[in-house]
PDB file of C-alpha atoms in Angstrom:
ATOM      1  CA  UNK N  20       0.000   0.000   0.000  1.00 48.00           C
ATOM      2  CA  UNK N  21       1.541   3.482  -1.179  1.00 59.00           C
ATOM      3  CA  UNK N  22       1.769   6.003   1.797  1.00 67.00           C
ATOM      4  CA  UNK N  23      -0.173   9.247   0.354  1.00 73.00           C
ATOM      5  CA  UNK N  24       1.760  12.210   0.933  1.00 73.00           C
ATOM      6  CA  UNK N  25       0.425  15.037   2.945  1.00 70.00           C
ATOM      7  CA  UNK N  26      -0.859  18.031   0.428  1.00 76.00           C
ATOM      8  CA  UNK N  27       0.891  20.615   2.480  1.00 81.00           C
ATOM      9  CA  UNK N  28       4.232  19.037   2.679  1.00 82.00           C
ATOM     10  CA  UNK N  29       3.884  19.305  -1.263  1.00 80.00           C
ATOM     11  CA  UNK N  30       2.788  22.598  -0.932  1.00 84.00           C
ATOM     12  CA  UNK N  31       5.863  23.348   1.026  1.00 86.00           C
ATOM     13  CA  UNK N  32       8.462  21.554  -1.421  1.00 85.00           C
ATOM     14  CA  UNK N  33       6.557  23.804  -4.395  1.00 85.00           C
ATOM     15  CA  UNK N  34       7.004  26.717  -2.787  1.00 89.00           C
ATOM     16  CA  UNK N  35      10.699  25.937  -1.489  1.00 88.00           C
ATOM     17  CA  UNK N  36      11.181  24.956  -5.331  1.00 84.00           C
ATOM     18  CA  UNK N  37      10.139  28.171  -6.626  1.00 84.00           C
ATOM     19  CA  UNK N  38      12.530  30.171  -3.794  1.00 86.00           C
ATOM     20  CA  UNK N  39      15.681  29.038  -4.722  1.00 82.00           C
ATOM     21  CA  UNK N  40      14.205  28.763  -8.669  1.00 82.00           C
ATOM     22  CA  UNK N  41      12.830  32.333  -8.916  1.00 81.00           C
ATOM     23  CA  UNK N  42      16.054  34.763  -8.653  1.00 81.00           C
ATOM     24  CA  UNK N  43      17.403  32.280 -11.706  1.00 82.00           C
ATOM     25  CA  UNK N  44      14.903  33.044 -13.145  1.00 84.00           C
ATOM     26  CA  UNK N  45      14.684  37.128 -12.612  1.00 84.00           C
ATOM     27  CA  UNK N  46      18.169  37.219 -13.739  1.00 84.00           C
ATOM     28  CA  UNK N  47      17.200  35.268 -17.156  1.00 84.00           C
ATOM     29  CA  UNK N  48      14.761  37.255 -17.928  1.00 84.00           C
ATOM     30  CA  UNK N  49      16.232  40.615 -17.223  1.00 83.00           C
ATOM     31  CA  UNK N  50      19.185  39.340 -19.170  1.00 83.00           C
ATOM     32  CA  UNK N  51      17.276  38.988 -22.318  1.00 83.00           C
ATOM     33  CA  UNK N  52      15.324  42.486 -21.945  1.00 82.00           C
ATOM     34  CA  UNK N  53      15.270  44.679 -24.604  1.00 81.00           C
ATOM     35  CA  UNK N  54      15.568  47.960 -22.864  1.00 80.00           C
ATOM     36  CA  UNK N  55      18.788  49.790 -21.835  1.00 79.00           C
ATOM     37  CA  UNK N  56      17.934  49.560 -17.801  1.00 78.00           C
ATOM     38  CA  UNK N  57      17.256  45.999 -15.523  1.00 77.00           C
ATOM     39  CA  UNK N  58      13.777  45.484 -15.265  1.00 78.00           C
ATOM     40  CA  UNK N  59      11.710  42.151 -14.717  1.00 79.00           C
ATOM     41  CA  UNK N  60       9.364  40.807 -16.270  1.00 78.00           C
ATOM     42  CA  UNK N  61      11.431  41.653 -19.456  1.00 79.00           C
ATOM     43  CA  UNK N  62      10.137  44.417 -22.106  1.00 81.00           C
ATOM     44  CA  UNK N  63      11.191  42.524 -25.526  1.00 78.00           C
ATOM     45  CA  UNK N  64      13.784  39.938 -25.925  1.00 81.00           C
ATOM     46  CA  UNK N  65      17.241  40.108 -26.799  1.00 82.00           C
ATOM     47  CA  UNK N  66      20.796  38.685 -26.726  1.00 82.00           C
ATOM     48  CA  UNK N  67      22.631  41.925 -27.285  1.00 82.00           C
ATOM     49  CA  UNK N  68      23.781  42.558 -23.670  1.00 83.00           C
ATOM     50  CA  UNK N  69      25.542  39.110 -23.934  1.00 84.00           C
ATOM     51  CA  UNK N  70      27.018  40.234 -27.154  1.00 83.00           C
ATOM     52  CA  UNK N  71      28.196  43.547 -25.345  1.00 82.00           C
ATOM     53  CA  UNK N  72      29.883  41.813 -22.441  1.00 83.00           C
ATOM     54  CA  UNK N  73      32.600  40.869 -25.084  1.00 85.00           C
ATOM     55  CA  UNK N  74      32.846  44.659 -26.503  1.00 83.00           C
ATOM     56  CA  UNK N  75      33.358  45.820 -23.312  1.00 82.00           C
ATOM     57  CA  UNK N  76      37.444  44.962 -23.405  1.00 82.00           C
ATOM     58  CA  UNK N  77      37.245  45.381 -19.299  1.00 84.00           C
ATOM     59  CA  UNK N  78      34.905  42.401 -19.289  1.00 85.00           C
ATOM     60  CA  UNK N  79      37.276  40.297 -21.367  1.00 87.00           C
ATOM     61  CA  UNK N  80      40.618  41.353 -19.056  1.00 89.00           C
ATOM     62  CA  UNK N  81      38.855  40.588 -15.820  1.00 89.00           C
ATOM     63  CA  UNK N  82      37.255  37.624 -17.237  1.00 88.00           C
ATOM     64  CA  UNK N  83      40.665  35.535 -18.666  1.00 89.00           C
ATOM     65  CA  UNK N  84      42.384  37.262 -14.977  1.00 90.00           C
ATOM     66  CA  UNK N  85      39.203  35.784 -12.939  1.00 89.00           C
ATOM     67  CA  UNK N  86      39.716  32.364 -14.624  1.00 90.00           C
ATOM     68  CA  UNK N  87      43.562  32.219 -14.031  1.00 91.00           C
ATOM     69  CA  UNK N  88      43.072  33.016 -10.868  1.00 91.00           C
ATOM     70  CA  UNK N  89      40.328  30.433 -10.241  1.00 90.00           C
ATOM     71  CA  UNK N  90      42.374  27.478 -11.952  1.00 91.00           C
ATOM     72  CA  UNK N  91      45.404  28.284 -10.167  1.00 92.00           C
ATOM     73  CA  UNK N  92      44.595  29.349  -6.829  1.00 91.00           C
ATOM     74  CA  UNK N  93      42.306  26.000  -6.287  1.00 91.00           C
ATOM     75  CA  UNK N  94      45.420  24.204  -7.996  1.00 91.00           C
ATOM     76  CA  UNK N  95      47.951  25.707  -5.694  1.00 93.00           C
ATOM     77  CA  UNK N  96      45.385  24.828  -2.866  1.00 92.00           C
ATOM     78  CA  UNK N  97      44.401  21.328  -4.146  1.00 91.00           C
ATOM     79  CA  UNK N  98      48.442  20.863  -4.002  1.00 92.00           C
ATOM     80  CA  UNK N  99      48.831  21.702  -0.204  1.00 91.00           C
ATOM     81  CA  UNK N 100      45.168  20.335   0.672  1.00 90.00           C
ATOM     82  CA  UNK N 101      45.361  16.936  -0.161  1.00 90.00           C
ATOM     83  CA  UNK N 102      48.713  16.147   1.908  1.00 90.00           C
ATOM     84  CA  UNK N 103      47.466  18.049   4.230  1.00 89.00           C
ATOM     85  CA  UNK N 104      43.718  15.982   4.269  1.00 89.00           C
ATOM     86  CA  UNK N 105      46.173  13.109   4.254  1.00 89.00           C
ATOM     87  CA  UNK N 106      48.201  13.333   7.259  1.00 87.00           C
ATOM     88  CA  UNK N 107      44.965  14.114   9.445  1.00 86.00           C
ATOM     89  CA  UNK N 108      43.483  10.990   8.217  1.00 85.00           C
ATOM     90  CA  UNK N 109      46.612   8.932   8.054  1.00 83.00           C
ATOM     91  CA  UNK N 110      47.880   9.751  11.453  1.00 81.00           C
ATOM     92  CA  UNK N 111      44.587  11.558  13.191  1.00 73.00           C
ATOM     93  CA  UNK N 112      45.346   9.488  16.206  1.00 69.00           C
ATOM     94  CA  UNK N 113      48.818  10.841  16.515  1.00 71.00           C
ATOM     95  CA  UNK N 114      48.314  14.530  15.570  1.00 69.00           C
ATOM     96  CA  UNK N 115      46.723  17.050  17.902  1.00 71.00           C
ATOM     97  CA  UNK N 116      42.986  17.504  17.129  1.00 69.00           C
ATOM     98  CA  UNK N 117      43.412  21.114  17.164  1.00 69.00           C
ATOM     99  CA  UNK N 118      45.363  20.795  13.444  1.00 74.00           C
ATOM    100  CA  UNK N 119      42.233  19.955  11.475  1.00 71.00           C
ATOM    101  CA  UNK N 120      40.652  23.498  12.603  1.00 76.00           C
ATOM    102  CA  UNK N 121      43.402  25.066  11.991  1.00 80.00           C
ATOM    103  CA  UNK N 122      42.431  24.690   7.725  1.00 79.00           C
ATOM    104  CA  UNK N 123      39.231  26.187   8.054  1.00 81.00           C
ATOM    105  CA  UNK N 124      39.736  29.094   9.888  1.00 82.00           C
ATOM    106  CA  UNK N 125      39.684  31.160   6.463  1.00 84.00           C
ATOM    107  CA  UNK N 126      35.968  30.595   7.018  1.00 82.00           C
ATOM    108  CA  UNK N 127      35.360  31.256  10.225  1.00 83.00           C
ATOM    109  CA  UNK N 128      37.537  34.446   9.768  1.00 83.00           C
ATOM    110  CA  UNK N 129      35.300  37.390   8.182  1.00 84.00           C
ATOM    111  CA  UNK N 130      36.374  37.874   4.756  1.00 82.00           C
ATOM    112  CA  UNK N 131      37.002  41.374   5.152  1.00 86.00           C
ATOM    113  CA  UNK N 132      39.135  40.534   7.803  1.00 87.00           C
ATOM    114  CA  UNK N 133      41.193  38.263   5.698  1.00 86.00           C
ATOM    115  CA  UNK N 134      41.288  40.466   2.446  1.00 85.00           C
ATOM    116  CA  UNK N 135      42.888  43.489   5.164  1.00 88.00           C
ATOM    117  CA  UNK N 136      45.381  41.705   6.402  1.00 88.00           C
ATOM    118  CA  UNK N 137      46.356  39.598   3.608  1.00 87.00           C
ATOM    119  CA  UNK N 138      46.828  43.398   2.090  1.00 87.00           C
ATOM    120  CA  UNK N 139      48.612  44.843   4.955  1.00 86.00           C
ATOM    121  CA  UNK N 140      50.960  41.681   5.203  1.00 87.00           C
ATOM    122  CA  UNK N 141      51.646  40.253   1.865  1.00 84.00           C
ATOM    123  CA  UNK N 142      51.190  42.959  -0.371  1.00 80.00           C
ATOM    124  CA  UNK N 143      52.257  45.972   1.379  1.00 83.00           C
ATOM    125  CA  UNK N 144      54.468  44.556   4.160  1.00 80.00           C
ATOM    126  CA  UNK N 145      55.854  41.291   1.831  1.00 81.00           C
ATOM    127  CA  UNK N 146      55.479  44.005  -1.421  1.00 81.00           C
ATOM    128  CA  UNK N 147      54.349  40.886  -3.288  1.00 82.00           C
ATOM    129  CA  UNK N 148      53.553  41.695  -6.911  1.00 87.00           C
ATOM    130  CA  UNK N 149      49.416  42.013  -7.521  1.00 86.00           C
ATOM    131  CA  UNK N 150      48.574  39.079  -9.728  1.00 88.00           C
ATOM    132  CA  UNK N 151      51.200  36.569  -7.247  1.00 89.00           C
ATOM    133  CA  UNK N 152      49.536  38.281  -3.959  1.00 88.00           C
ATOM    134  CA  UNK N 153      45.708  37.383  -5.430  1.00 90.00           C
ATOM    135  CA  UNK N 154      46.513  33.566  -6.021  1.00 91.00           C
ATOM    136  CA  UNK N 155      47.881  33.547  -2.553  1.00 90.00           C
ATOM    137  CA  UNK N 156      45.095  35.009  -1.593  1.00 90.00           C
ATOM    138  CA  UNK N 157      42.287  33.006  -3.527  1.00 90.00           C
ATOM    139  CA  UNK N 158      44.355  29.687  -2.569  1.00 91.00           C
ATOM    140  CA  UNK N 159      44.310  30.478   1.008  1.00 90.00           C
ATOM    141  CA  UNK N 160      40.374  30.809   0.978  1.00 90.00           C
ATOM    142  CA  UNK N 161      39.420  27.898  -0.932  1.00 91.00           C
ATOM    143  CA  UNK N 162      41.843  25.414   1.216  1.00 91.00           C
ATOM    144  CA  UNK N 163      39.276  24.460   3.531  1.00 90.00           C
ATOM    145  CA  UNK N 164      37.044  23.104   1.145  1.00 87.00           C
ATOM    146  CA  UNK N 165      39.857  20.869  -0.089  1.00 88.00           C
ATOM    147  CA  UNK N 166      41.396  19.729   2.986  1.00 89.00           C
ATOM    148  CA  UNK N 167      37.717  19.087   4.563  1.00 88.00           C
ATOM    149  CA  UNK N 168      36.251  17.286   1.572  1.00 87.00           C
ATOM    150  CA  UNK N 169      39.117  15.442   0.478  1.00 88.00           C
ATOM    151  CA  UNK N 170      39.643  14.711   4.287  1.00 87.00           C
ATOM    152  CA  UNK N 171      36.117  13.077   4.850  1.00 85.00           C
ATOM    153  CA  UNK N 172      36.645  10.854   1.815  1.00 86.00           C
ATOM    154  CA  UNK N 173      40.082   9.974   3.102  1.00 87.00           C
ATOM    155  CA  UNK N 174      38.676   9.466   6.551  1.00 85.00           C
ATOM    156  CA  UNK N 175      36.489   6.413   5.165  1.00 84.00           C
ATOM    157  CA  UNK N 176      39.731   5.066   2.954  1.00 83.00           C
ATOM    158  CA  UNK N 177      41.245   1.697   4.511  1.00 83.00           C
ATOM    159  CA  UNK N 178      45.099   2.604   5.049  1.00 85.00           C
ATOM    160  CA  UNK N 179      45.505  -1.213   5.767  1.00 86.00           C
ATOM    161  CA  UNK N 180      45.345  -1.354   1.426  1.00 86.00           C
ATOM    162  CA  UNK N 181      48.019   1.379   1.158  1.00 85.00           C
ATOM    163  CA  UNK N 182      50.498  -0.504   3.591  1.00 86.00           C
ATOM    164  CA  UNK N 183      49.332  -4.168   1.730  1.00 87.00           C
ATOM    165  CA  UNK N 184      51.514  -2.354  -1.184  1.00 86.00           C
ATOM    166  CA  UNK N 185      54.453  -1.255   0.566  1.00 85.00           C
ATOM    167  CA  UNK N 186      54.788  -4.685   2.210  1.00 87.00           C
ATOM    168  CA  UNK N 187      54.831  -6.002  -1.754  1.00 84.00           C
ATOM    169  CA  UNK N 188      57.433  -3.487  -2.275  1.00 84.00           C
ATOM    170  CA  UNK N 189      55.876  -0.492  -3.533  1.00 83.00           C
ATOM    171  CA  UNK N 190      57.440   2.765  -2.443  1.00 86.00           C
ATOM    172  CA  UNK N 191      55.312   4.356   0.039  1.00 85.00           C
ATOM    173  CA  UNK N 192      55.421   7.815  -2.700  1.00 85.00           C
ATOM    174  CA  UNK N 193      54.244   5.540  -5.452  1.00 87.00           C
ATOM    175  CA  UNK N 194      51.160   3.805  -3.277  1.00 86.00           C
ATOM    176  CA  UNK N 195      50.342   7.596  -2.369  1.00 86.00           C
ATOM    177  CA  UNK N 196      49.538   8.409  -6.192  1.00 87.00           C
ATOM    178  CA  UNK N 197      48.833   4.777  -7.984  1.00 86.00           C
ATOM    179  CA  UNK N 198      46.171   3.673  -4.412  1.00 86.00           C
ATOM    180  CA  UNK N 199      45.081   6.086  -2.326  1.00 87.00           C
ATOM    181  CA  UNK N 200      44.560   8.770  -4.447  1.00 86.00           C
ATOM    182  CA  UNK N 201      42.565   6.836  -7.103  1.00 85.00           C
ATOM    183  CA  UNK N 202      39.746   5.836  -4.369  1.00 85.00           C
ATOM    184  CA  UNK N 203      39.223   9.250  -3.029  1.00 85.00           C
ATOM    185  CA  UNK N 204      39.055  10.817  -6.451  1.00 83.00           C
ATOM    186  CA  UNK N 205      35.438  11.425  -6.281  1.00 81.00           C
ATOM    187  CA  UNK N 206      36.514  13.888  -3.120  1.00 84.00           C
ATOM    188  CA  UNK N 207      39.301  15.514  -5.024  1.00 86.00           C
ATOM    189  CA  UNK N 208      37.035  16.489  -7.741  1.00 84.00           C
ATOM    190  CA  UNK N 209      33.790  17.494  -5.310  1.00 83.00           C
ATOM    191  CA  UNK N 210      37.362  19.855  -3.541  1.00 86.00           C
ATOM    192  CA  UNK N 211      38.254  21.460  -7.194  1.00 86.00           C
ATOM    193  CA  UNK N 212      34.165  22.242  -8.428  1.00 85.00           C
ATOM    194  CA  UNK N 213      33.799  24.024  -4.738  1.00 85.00           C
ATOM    195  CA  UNK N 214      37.328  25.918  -4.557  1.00 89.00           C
ATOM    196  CA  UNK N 215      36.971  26.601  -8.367  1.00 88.00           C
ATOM    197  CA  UNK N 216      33.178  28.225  -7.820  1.00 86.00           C
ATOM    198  CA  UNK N 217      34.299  30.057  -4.375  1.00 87.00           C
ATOM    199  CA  UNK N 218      37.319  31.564  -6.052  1.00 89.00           C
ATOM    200  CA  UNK N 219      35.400  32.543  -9.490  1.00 86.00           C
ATOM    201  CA  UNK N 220      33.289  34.375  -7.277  1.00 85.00           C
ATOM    202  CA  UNK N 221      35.145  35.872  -4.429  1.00 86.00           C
ATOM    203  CA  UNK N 222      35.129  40.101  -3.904  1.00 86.00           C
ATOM    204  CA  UNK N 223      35.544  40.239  -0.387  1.00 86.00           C
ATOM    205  CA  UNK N 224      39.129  39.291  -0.403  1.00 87.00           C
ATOM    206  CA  UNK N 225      39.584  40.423  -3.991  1.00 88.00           C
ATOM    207  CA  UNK N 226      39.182  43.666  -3.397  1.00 88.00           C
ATOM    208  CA  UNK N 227      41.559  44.131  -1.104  1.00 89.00           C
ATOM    209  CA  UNK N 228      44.393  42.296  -3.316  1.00 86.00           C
ATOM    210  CA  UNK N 229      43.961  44.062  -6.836  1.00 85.00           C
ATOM    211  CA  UNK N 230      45.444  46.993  -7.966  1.00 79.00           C
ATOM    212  CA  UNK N 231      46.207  49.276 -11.194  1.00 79.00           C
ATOM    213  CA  UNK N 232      45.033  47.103 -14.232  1.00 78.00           C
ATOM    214  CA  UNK N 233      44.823  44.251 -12.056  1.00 83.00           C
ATOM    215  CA  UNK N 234      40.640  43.218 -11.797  1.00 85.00           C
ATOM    216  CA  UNK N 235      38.255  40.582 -10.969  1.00 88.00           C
ATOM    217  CA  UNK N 236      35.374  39.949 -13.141  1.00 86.00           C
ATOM    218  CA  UNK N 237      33.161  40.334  -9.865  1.00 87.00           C
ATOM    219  CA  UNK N 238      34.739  43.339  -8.762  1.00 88.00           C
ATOM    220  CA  UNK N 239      34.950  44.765 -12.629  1.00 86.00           C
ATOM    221  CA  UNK N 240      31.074  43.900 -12.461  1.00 85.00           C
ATOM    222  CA  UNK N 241      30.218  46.139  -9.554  1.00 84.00           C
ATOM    223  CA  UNK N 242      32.042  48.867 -10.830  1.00 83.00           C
ATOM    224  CA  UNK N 243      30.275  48.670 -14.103  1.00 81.00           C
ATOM    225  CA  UNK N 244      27.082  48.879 -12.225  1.00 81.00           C
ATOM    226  CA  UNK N 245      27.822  52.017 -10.332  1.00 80.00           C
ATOM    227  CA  UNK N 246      27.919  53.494 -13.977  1.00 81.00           C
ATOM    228  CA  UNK N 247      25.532  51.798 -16.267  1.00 80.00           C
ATOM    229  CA  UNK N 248      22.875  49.808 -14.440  1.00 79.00           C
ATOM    230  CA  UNK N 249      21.868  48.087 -17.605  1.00 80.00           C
ATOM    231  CA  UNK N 250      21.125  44.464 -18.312  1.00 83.00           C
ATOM    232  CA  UNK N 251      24.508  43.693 -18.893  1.00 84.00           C
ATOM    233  CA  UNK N 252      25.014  42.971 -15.585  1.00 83.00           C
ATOM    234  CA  UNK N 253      22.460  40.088 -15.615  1.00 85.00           C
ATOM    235  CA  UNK N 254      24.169  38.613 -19.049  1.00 87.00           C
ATOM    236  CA  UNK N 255      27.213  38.432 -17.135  1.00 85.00           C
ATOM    237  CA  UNK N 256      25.792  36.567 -14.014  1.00 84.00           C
ATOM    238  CA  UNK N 257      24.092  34.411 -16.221  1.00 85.00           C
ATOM    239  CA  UNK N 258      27.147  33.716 -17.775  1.00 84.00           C
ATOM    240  CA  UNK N 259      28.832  33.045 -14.485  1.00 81.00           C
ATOM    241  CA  UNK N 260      25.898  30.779 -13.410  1.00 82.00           C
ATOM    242  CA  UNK N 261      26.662  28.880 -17.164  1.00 81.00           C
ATOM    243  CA  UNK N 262      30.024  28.269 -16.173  1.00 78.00           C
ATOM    244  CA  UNK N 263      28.784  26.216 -12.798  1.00 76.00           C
ATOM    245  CA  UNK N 264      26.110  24.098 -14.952  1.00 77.00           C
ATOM    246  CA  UNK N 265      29.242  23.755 -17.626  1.00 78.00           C
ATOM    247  CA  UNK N 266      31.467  22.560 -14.492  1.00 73.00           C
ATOM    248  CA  UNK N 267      28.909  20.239 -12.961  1.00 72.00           C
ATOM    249  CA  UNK N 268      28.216  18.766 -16.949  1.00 73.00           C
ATOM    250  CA  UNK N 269      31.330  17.854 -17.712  1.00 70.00           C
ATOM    251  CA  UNK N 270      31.443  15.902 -14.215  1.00 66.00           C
ATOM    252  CA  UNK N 271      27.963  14.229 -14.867  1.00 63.00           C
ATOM    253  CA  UNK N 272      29.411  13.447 -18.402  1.00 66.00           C
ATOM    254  CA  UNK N 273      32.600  12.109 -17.347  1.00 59.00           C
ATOM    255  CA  UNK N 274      31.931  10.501 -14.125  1.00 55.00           C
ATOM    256  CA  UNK N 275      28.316  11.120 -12.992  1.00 50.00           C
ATOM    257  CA  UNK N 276      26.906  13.209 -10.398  1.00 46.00           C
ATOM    258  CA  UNK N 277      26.554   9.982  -8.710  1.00 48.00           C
ATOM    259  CA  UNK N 278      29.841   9.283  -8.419  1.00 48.00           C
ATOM    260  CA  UNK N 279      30.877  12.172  -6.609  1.00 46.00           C
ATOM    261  CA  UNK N 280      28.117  10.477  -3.760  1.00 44.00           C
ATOM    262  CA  UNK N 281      30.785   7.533  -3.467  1.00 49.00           C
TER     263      UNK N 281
END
């Protein structure tokens, strides 16, 4: 016998639905408007404002600068996370407890906060050039999500299989990257999508880090709508929410949403 669900819990789900579906939507639609101001619902439709997101050469800069950025700030993170995720797991009985915190206090920490003193310190006290102090920067606040997701995978990894290979005479190195690695995968790439969004996104800490010709496409954005509050600045959010549903696409195609549940 089927259990009939309650009409007001589907009430609920609809209208829960239509929350988190309705600003999507808002931004679509005054994306596409044919006027030269953001309104909603939209007056005509249009794909100009897309078009003029590429005319606009400060659009383009920011944009290759944001993806650099993105790609090698999560990469630079990704390479100290997952040794990092590692020797928690590996040796969490031997290590303080204390240590794991210690990787995600770039979230608890106000992002403000962070994006000051990362300017105060590295690039005014350490004079580090812009573009090197920003991927410092954008590394250092997507490292939690790497160490923490990568960790929990590696917290339900066997170690016993790792040291079955180095008592067959595999070098401990070469067990590292050929084993354990390959069976927390699905937690390394889960670690790169989240870094790679976070960082695509960031201003807090962004826009304390930039400087002369040195932009973020987010920070770029807001200054382009304290001049022109047209609908380009929806074309370019939906473009940023295109590159997300292009990220998790590939993974789905590749691997499976699925598999990143393993």
């Amino acid at each position: 016998m089927k259990q009939r669900i309650h009409p007001l819990l589907v009430a609920f789900a609809v209208l829960v639905f239509f929350f988190l579906l309705g600003p999507l939507v808002i931004i679509l639609g005054s994306a596409v408007s044919d006027t030269s101001y953001l309104t909603f619902p939209p007056q005509g439709l249009t794909l100009r404002w897309f078009s003029n997101i590429f005319e606009i050469s400060a659009f383009v800069r920011t944009m290759k600068t944001s993806f650099l950025l993105a790609v090698g700030g999560t990469a630079l993170s990704m390479a100290i996370g997952i040794p990092a995720a590692y020797a928690l797991a590996r040796f969490r009985f031997q290590l303080p407890a204390f240590l794991g915190n210690i990787y995600v206090l770039p979230i608890l920490i106000p992002e403000i906060v962070l994006g000051f003193s990362l300017m105060k310190t590295v690039a005014i006290g350490a004079d580090v050039p812009i573009m090197l102090a920003l991927l410092l920067g954008h590394a250092l606040i997507v490292l939690p999500y790497c160490v923490r997701v990568v960790g929990a995978s590696l917290n339900s990894f066997d170690f016993s299989i790792e040291e079955a290979a180095v008592s067959l005479g595999c070098p401990r190195w070469k067990a590292f990257f050929t084993v354990v690695l390959p069976n927390v995968r699905a937690g390394i790439i889960a670690g790169f999508i989240l870094a790679f969004i976070t960082s695509l996104n960031d201003v807090s800490v962004s826009i304390f880090l930039t400087g002369p010709g040195v932009s973020t496409l987010p920070i770029q954005l807001l200054a382009h709508m304290e001049q022109f509050f047209d609908p380009t600045i929806a074309s370019v959010s939906v473009l940023l929410m295109g590159v997300t549903v292009a990220v998790m696409a590939i993974v789905e195609r590749t691997l499976g949403l699925t598999f990143l549940t393993k």
